[in-house]
Every structure is written in C-alpha cells, then in structure tokens.
C-alpha cells in the first residue's frame, strides 16, 4: 500500500470535482425495473442496499456468499471497462450511485426507474466521510479535521458539495415522482417504519413478519459483524485506520466539532440551506 499514491481531486465540469471520470456514464442503459439507490457518500448506502436486497430476494445464499458491493454494484464503477464487477443477472437490478443529480444517466429518467435517495445530516455525514477518507486509499488524504470542515463547506469533496447534492435531489423529487427521499436519522429512529414506507413506494408486499425480521437483521451490530456487509473483503480500505462500519449513530459529530467550529459551520449552513421544506435532524 505504501507504493500506491492517493489521487488528487480535479475539476470535471463547472463546480463539480471528483477523483472519478464520469465521461462514458451517459451510455449506461437503464431498464424500467432497475432500482437506483442514490446517496451522498456515507449517508447510509450500505444499510439501505442490504434492506432492499433482503426485501427483493429474501434471505438466501445470496447474502451469505456475495459481498454487498457486488449484490448492489456502484454505477460509477460499472461503466469503467477495466473493473470486473458486473451487474448480477437478477430482476430487478439493484444499482447504487453517489452522483449528484445532473450526472445520473438519462436512461434512468427515460425509463421512469424507481430511485431511493438517502440523506444524512451534514455534520454526521462529514464525520463519517472524514474517517472514510482516512481509511480509503483511493481517495485524497483528508488532512486534519479543522481543514476538512472547510473543504466540506467549500464542496471540495469526492462527489462534490453535500449541500448541492441533497438540495439537487430534493428539488428533482418535486417533478419526478419516482424518487423516495429518506433520512438516515429516521432509519435509526425506527427502522421498521422506514422499511414499511420503502415497501409502499416500491409496491412490495412482504409480510409484516418478514419486515420485522429484516429490520432486526440489519441493525448496526449485525451488519458490522457480517463479512458480506462490513466491507472487510474490499481491498482498498485500511481497517487498521478505521472500520467501515464505524459507529452507526446520530450525533457523533459532537465528539468532533469544537464549539467554535460548530458556530462557523452553522452560520455557513444557514446561508447554503435556504429551502425551508428540507430539514435535517442532527440529534434524535
Ligand atoms: P459512521 O461512519 O457514522 O459509523 P455508506 O454505506 O453510505 O458508506 O455509509 C456508511 C455509514 O453508515 C457509516 O457511518 C456506517 O457505520 C453507517 N451504517 C452502515 N450500516 C448501518 C446500520 N445497519 N445501522 C446504522 N448505521 C449504519
């Protein structure tokens, strides 16, 4: 690993920066029954992916033998020809993406695909991303925490600005009815209720008993122990630095922000988050 150099962020167009090349992604052909899971990184992608996988395919060998990143592959990587992960031959196909709204391949809109968007409050999302950037050698070095806060506020992140991401998807939801916009904090508060809402949106008829079992089976400690969901088999992550399943809490930001940093962050947040209909909870 010492010989691998971390990439630098670069500008791909207008104000969006990343380490990924998105150029051939527009050729991706979505099918009408594809389910897209969209998130800003570290908002609960893996959690919702596991829930959808269980809702659609039931508890089978699939979850015991195939890691989550192959059961629900990453759209951004699927379009890179050198990468070996392919979509599994299932119906529906579950696909995840961290794209901001403007990069979603147009075929998803044309096919009127169902999309589940998960958002997480900015402070916990940033803390989680900070630790992920530390352990992920495919990402630029996060540097120290006080600088990282400024980078986050300026949107100089892999996948760009959190503020633009959550607002962009929220706005799209007003005109495209096949987006289910959900919140990490709600899932922590009541996983079963959120699974119910998912089933209504996806027109799934899983039994109450099954939903209860899924809600119990996807609790943090279980997913942290499970090699097929905890990313321990994913080679570019250094678990000696930080685990992928780190804390799984609402409010861990309080262990990271100083009072002064919190004030600066809140001031800036008010400026960027003007839409009163989009509200996040930083504690529950
Ligand atoms: P923390 O770093 O705050 O612990 P993603 O899957 O989008 O990369 O998000 C990862 C974050 O979701 C991590 O947050 C991880 O611990 C948390 N997470 C994953 N599975 C979870 C679960 N079953 N319950 C609660 N949090 C979970």
Coordinates of N, CA and C in Angstrom, one line a residue, residues 13 19 69 71 74 96 105 173 193 227 231 278:
X13 N -16.4 19.4 -14.4 CA -17.1 20.5 -15.1 C -17.8 21.5 -14.1
X19 N -12.6 12.5 -8.0 CA -11.4 11.7 -8.5 C -11.9 10.7 -9.6
X69 N -21.2 -5.1 -2.1 CA -20.8 -4.2 -3.2 C -20.8 -4.9 -4.5
X71 N -23.6 -7.4 -4.8 CA -25.0 -7.5 -5.0 C -25.7 -6.2 -5.4
X74 N -21.8 -0.4 -7.9 CA -21.6 1.0 -8.0 C -21.7 1.5 -9.4
X96 N -26.3 1.2 -7.1 CA -26.1 2.4 -6.3 C -25.3 3.4 -7.0
X105 N -27.3 9.0 -15.5 CA -27.5 8.7 -16.9 C -29.0 9.0 -17.3
X173 N -37.2 15.7 -6.8 CA -38.3 14.9 -6.3 C -39.6 15.7 -6.5
X193 N -40.5 1.2 10.5 CA -41.4 2.2 9.9 C -40.8 2.6 8.5
X227 N -19.3 -10.3 7.3 CA -18.2 -10.1 6.3 C -18.8 -9.7 5.0
X231 N -17.6 -4.7 4.5 CA -16.6 -4.3 3.5 C -15.2 -4.9 3.9
X278 N -36.7 21.4 3.4 CA -35.7 20.3 3.5 C -35.1 20.5 4.9

